[in-house]
Short mmCIF file of C-alpha atoms in Angstrom, two decimals:
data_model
loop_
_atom_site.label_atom_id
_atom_site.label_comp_id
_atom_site.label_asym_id
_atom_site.label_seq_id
_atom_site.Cartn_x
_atom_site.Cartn_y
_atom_site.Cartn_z
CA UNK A 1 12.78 -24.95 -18.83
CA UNK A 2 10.16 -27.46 -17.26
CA UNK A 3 7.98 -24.39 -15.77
CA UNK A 4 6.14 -22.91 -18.53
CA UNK A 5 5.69 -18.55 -18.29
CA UNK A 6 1.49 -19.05 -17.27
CA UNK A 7 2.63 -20.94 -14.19
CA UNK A 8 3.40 -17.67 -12.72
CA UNK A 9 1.71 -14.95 -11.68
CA UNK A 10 2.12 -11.68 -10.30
CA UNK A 11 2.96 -9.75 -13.37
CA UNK A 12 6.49 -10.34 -13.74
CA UNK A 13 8.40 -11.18 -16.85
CA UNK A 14 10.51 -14.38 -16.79
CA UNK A 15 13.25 -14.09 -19.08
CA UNK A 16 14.45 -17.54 -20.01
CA UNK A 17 18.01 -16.99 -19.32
CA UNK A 18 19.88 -15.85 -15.92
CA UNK A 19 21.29 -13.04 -17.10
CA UNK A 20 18.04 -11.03 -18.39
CA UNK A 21 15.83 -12.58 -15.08
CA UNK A 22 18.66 -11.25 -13.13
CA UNK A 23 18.27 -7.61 -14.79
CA UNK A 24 14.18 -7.88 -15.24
CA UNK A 25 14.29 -8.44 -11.39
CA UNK A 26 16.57 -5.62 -10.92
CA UNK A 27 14.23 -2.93 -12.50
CA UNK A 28 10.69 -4.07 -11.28
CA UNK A 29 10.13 -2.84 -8.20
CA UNK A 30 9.46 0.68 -6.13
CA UNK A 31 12.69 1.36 -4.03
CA UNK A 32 11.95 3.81 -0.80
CA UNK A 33 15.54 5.94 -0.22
CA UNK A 34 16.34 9.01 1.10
CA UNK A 35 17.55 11.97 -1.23
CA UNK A 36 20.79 11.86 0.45
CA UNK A 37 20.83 8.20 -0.80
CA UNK A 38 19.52 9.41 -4.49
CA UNK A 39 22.22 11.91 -5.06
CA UNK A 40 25.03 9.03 -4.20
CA UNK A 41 24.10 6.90 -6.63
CA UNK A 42 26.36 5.99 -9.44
CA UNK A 43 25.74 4.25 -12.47
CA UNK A 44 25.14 1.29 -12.94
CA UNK A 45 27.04 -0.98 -15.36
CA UNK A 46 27.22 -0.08 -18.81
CA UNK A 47 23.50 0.70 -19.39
CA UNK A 48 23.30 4.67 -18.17
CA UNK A 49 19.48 3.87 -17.39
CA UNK A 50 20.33 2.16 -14.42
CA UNK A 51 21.43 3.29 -10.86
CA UNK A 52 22.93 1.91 -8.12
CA UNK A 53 22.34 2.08 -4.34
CA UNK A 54 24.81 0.65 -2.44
CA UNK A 55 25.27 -2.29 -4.70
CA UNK A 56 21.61 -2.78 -5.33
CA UNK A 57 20.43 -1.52 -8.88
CA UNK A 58 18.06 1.00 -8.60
CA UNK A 59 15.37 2.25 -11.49
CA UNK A 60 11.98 3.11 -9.60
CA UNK A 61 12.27 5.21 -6.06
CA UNK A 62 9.67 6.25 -3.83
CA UNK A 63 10.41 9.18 -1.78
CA UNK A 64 8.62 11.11 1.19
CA UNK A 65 9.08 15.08 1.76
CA UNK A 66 7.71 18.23 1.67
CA UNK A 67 6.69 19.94 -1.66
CA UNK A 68 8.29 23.12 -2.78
CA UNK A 69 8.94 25.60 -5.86
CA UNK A 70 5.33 24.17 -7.67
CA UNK A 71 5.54 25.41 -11.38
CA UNK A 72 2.51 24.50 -13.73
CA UNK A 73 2.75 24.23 -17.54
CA UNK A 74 0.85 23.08 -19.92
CA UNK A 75 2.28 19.35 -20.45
CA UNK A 76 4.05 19.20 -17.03
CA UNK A 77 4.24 20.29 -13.14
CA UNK A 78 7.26 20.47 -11.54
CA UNK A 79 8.35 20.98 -8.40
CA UNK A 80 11.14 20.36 -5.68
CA UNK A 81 10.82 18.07 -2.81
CA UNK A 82 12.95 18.15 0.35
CA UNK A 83 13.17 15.31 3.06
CA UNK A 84 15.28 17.15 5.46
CA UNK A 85 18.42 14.98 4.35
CA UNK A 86 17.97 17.03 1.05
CA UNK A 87 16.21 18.27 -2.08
CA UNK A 88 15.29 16.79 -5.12
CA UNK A 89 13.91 18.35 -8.55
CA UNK A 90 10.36 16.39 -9.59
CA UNK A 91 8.66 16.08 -12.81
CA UNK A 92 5.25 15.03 -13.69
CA UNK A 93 3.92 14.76 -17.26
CA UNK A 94 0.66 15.49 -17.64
CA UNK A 95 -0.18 12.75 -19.85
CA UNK A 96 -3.80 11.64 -18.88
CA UNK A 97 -6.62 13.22 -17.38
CA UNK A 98 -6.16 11.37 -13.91
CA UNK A 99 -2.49 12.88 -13.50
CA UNK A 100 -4.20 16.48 -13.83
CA UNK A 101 -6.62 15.59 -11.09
CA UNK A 102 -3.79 13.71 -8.47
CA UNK A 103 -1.69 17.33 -9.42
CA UNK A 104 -4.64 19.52 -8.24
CA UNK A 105 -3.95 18.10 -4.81
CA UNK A 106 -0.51 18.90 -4.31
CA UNK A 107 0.12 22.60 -2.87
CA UNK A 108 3.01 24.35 -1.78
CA UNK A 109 4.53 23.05 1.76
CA UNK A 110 2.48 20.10 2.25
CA UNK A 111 3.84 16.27 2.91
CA UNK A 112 3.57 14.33 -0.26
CA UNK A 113 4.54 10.50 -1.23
CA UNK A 114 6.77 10.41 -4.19
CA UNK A 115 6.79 7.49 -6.98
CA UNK A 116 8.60 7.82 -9.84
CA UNK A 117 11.94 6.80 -12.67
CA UNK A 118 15.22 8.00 -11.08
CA UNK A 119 16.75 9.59 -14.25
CA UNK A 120 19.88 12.15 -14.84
CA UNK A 121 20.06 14.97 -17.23
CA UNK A 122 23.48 16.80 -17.65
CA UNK A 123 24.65 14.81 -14.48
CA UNK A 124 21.71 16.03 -11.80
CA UNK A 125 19.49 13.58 -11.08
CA UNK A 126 15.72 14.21 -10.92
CA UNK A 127 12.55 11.87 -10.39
CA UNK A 128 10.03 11.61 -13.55
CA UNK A 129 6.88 11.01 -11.58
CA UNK A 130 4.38 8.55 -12.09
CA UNK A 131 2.30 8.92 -9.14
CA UNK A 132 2.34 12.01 -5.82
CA UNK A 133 -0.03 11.52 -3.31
CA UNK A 134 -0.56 13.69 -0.07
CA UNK A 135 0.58 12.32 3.04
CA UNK A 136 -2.84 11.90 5.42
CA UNK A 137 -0.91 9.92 7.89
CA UNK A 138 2.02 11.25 9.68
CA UNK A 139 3.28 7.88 10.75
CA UNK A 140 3.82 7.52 6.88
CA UNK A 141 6.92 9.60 7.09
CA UNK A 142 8.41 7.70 10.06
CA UNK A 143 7.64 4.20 7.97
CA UNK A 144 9.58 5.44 4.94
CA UNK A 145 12.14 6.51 6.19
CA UNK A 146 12.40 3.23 8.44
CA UNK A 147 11.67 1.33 4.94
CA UNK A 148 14.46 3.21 3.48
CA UNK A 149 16.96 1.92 6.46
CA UNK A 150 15.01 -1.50 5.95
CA UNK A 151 15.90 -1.62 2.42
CA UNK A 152 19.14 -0.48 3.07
CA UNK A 153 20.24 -3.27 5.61
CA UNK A 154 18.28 -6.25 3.06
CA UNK A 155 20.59 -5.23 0.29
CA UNK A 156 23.68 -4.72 2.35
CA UNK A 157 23.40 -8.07 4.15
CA UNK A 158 22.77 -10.05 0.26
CA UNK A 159 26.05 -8.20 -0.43
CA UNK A 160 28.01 -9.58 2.42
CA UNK A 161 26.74 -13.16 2.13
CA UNK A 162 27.05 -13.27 -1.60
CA UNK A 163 30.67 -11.61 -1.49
CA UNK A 164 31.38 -14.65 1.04
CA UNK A 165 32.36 -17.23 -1.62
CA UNK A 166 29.19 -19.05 -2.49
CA UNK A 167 30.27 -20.87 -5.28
CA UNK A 168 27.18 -20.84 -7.02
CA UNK A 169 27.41 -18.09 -10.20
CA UNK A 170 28.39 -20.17 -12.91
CA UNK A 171 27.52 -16.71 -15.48
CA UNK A 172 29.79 -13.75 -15.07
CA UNK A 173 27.03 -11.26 -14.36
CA UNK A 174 26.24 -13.05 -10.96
CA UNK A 175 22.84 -13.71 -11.21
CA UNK A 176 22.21 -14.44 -7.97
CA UNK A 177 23.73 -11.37 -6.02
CA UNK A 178 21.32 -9.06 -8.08
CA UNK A 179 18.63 -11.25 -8.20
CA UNK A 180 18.18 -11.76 -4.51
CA UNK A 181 18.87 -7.86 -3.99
CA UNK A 182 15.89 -7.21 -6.74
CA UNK A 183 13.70 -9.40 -5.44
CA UNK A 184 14.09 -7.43 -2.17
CA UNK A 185 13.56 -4.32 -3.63
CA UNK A 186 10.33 -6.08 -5.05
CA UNK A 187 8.78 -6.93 -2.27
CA UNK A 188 9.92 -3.71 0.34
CA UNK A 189 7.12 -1.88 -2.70
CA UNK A 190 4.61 -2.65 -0.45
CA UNK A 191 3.12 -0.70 2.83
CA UNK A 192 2.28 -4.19 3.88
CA UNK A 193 6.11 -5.19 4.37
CA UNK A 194 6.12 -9.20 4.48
CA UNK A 195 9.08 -9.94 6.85
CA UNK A 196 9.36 -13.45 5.66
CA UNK A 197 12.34 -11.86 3.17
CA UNK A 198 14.90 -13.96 5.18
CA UNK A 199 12.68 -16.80 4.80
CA UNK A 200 12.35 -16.94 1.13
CA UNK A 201 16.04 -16.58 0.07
CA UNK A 202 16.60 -19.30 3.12
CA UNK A 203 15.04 -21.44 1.38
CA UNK A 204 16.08 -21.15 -1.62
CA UNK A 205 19.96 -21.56 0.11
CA UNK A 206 17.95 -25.16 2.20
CA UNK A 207 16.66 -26.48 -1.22
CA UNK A 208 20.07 -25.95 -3.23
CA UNK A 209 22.45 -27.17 -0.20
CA UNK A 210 20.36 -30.44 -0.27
CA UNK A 211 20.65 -30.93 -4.24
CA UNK A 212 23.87 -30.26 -3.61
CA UNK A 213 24.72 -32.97 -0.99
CA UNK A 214 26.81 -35.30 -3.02
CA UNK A 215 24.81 -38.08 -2.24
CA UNK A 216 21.88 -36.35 -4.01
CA UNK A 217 24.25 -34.87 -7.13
CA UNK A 218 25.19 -38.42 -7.63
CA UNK A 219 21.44 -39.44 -7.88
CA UNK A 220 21.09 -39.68 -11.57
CA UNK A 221 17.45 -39.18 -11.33
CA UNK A 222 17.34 -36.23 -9.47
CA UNK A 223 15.25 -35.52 -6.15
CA UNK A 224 11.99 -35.87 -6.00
CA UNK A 225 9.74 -32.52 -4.83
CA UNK A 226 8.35 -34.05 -2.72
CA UNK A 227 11.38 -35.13 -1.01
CA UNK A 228 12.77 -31.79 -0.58
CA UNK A 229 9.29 -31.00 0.67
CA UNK A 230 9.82 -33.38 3.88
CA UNK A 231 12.96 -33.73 4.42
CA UNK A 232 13.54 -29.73 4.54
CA UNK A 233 9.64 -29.10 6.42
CA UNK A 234 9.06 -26.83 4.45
CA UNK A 235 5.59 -26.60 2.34
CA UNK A 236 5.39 -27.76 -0.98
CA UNK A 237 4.50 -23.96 -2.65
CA UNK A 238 7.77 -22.57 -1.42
CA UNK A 239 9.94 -25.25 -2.38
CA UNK A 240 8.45 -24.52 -5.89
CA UNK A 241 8.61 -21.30 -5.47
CA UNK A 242 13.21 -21.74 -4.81
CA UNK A 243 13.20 -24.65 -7.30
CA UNK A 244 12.08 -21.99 -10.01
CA UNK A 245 14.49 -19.44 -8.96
CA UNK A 246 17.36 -21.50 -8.71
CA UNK A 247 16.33 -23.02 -12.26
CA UNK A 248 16.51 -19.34 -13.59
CA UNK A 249 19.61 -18.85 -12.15
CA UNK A 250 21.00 -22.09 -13.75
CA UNK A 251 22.06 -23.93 -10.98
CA UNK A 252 19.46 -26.52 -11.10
CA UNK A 253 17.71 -28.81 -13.33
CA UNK A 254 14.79 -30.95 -13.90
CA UNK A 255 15.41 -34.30 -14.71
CA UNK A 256 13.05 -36.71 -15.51
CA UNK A 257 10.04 -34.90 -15.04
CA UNK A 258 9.24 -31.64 -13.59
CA UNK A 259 8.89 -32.92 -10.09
CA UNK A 260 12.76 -33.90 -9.76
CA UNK A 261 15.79 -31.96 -9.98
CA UNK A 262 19.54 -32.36 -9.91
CA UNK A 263 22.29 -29.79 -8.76
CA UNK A 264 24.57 -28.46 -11.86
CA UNK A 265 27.72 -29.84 -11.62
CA UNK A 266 30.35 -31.58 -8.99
CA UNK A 267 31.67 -28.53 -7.49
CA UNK B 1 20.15 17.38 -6.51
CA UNK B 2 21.06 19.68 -3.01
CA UNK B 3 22.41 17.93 -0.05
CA UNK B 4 24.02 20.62 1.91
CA UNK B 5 21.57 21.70 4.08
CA UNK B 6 19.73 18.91 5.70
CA UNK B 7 17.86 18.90 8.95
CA UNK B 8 18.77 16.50 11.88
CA UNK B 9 16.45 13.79 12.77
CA UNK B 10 16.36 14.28 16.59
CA UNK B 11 14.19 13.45 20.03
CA UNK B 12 14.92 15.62 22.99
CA UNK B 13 17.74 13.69 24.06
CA UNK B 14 20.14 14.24 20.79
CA UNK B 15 18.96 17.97 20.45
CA UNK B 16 22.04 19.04 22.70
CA UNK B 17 24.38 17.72 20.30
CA UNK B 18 22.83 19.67 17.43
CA UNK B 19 22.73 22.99 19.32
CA UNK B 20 23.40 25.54 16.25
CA UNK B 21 22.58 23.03 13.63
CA UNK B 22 18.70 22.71 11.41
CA UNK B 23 17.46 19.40 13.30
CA UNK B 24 13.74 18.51 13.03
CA UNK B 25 11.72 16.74 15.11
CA UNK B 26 7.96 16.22 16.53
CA UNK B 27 6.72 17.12 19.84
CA UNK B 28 3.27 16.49 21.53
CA UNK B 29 1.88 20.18 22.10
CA UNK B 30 1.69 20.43 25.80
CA UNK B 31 0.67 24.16 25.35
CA UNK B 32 1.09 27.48 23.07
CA UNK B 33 3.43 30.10 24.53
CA UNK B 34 4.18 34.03 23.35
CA UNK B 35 5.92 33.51 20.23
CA UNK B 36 5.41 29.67 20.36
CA UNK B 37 4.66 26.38 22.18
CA UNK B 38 6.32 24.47 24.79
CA UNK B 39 6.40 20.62 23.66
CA UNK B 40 7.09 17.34 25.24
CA UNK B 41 9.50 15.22 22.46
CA UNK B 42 8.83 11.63 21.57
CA UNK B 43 11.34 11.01 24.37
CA UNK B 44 9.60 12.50 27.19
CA UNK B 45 12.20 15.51 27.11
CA UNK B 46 10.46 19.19 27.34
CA UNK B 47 11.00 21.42 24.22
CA UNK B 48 10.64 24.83 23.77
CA UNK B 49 9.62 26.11 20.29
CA UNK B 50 9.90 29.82 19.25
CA UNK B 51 8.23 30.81 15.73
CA UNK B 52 5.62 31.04 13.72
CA UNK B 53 2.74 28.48 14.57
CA UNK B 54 0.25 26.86 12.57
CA UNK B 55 -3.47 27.44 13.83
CA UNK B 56 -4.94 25.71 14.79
CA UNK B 57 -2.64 23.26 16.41
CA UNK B 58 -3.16 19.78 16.36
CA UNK B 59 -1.87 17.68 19.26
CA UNK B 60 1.28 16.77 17.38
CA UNK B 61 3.29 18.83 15.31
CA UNK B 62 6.77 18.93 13.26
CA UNK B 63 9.29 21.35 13.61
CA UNK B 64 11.99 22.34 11.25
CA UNK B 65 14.37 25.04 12.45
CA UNK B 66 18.00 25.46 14.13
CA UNK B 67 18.36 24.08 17.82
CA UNK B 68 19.39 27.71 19.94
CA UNK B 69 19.72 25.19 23.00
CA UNK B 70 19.49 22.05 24.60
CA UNK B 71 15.60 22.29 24.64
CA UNK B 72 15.00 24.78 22.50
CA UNK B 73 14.49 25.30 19.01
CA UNK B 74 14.31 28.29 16.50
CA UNK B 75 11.18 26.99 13.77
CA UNK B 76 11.42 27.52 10.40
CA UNK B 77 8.71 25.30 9.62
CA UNK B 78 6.19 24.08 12.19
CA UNK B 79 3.87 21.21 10.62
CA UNK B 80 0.58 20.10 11.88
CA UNK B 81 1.07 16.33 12.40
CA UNK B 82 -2.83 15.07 14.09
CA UNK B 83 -3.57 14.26 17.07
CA UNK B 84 -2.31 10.59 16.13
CA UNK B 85 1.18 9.93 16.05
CA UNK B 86 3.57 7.08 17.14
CA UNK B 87 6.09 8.51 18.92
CA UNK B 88 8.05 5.32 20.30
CA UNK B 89 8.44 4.71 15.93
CA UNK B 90 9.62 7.95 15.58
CA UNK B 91 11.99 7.73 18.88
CA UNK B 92 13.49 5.02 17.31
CA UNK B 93 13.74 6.33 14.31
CA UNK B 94 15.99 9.23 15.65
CA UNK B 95 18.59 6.43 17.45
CA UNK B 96 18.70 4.78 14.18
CA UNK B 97 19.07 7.57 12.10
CA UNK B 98 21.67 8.91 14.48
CA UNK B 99 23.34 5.64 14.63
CA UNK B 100 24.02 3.03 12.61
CA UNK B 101 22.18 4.21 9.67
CA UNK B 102 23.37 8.23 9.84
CA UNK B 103 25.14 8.00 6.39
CA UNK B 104 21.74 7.46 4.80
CA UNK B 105 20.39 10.74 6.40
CA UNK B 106 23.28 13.30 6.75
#
């Protein structure tokens, strides 16, 4: 790998093979659903950690409703939440001081904003929760639940195009098909919901469709950054950005220096 | 995990199909009745809303109940929502949640 780990930043671990990026990008990330959407979940895989939302793995969830059923202990709260499409059973530990204090806000009935693990127990599922916060704004509870459609559509639509015969997985786990979907659920986290998502996995499709020209897989020296940068318009940061992915995924490499790369193989 | 009793997203326009059914929906107070308020929905429809009210009101509020009618609903739950709200989101919301995306809701 050319790109040493400090190049990046933003907190995320880069594994240094496909398979584990693919999975690392799978659980990072803060997924908004709807309880109706929790409680169809399956399992995902082998590893009974993970969940899946319609083909998407799913690990964190973040989940708008109305508190219910509040019962204090000593080392945990927990309570019920309902969404009107249905109810889910909540736990917070009360590890540190500061989840005492955000649980002193929450009372019976009002609108709260739910982060938290998705985790079963004896087949029900039920959210550990890291964070509850009360809703101030009522036009929070429209966005989530238009996030959660949002979210819904992104991982749906990576489905469909990766189900039509890109023949780009050269590892069984298909990297790419839950690494795109992950890297949605990544960036759908945020209020602030950057609608360049189409953008970014465009370009990583613009970058790899040009290494893979066979004029350019027949260049022994690979193509130059720089290159890519023109000849695609596109600005030098985000052409880094895809060359880095698709190195992780495996389907491209660096040649003689880090500033050229070369499609894997004549497919 | 309980999923059998959820509560229809709906403007004034999709109440009728939901007559007998737990919808809920937000209406702009227009003014408090006997036993209620009468509401205009996000869809410019008139509501009428029988049950226990919050007080005070604000100018926007959330009720949870079982439609009795066309334009009426029974409250369960009536929610103080501000007096800020965006109701063209919301109206959207309920065509979406009605439409393409109803498996994700009900």
């Amino acid at each position: 790998m050319m790109f040493s780990e400090s190049q990046f930043d933003g907190g995320s671990q880069i594994a240094s093979s496909p398979a584990t990026a693919a999975a690392n990008r799978d659980t990072f990330g803060l997924v908004p659903l709807t309880i109706k959407q929790i409680s169809e979940a399956s399992h995902s895989g082998d590893d009974k950690s993970n969940f899946n939302v319609s083909g998407a793995d799913v690990v964190n969830v973040s989940v708008v409703g109305m508190v219910f059923n509040i019962v204090e202990r000593n080392t945990d709260v927990t309570f019920s939440l309902d969404d009107g499409t249905g109810k889910l059973d909540c736990k917070r530990w009360l590890n540190e001081p500061f989840d005492r204090l955000q649980m002193e806000e929450i009372r019976e009935g009002i609108y709260v904003h739910v982060d938290g693990h998705l985790k079963s127990f004896k087949g029900e599922k039920h959210v550990a929760v890291f964070s509850v916060r009360p809703v101030t704004n009522f036009d929070e509870i429209t966005f989530h639940f238009i996030a959660c459609i949002h979210h819904h559509a992104r991982t749906s639509k990576v489905q469909k195009i990766q189900g039509d015969g890109e023949n780009i997985n050269s590892t069984p786990k298909t990297p790419i098909q839950n690494g795109t979907s992950g890297f949605v659920s990544t960036l759908s986290s945020q209020h602030s919901v950057p609608f360049n998502l189409d953008g970014v996995k465009g370009v990583d499709q613009l970058v790899l469709s040009y290494l893979q020209n066979p004029a350019n897989l027949a260049n022994e020296k690979g193509i130059n950054t720089d290159e890519l940068s023109q000849k695609l318009k596109l600005p030098s940061n985000k052409i880094m950005e895809s060359i880095r992915t698709l190195e992780e995924e495996g389907v491209i490499y660096s040649t003689i220096d880090e500033f050229h790369y070369k499609a894997v193989g004549s497919s | 995990m309980d999923t059998s009793n959820p509560a229809v997203l709906v403007n004034g326009d999709l109440l009728r199909s939901y007559v007998g059914r737990r919808v809920r929906t937000v209406v702009q107070v227009v003014r408090p009745d006997a036993g209620g308020l009468t509401g205009r929905s996000t869809d410019e429809k008139q509501i009428v809303v029988k049950g226990q009210m919050p007080a005070p009101l604000t100018t926007f509020v959330e009720v949870i109940g079982v439609a009795d009618s066309a334009q009426s609903i029974h409250a369960e739950i009536v929610t103080n929502f501000g007096d800020t709200f965006d109701t063209s989101n919301f109206n959207q919301l309920c065509q979406l949640a009605n439409g393409d995306f109803r498996h994700l809701f009900i």
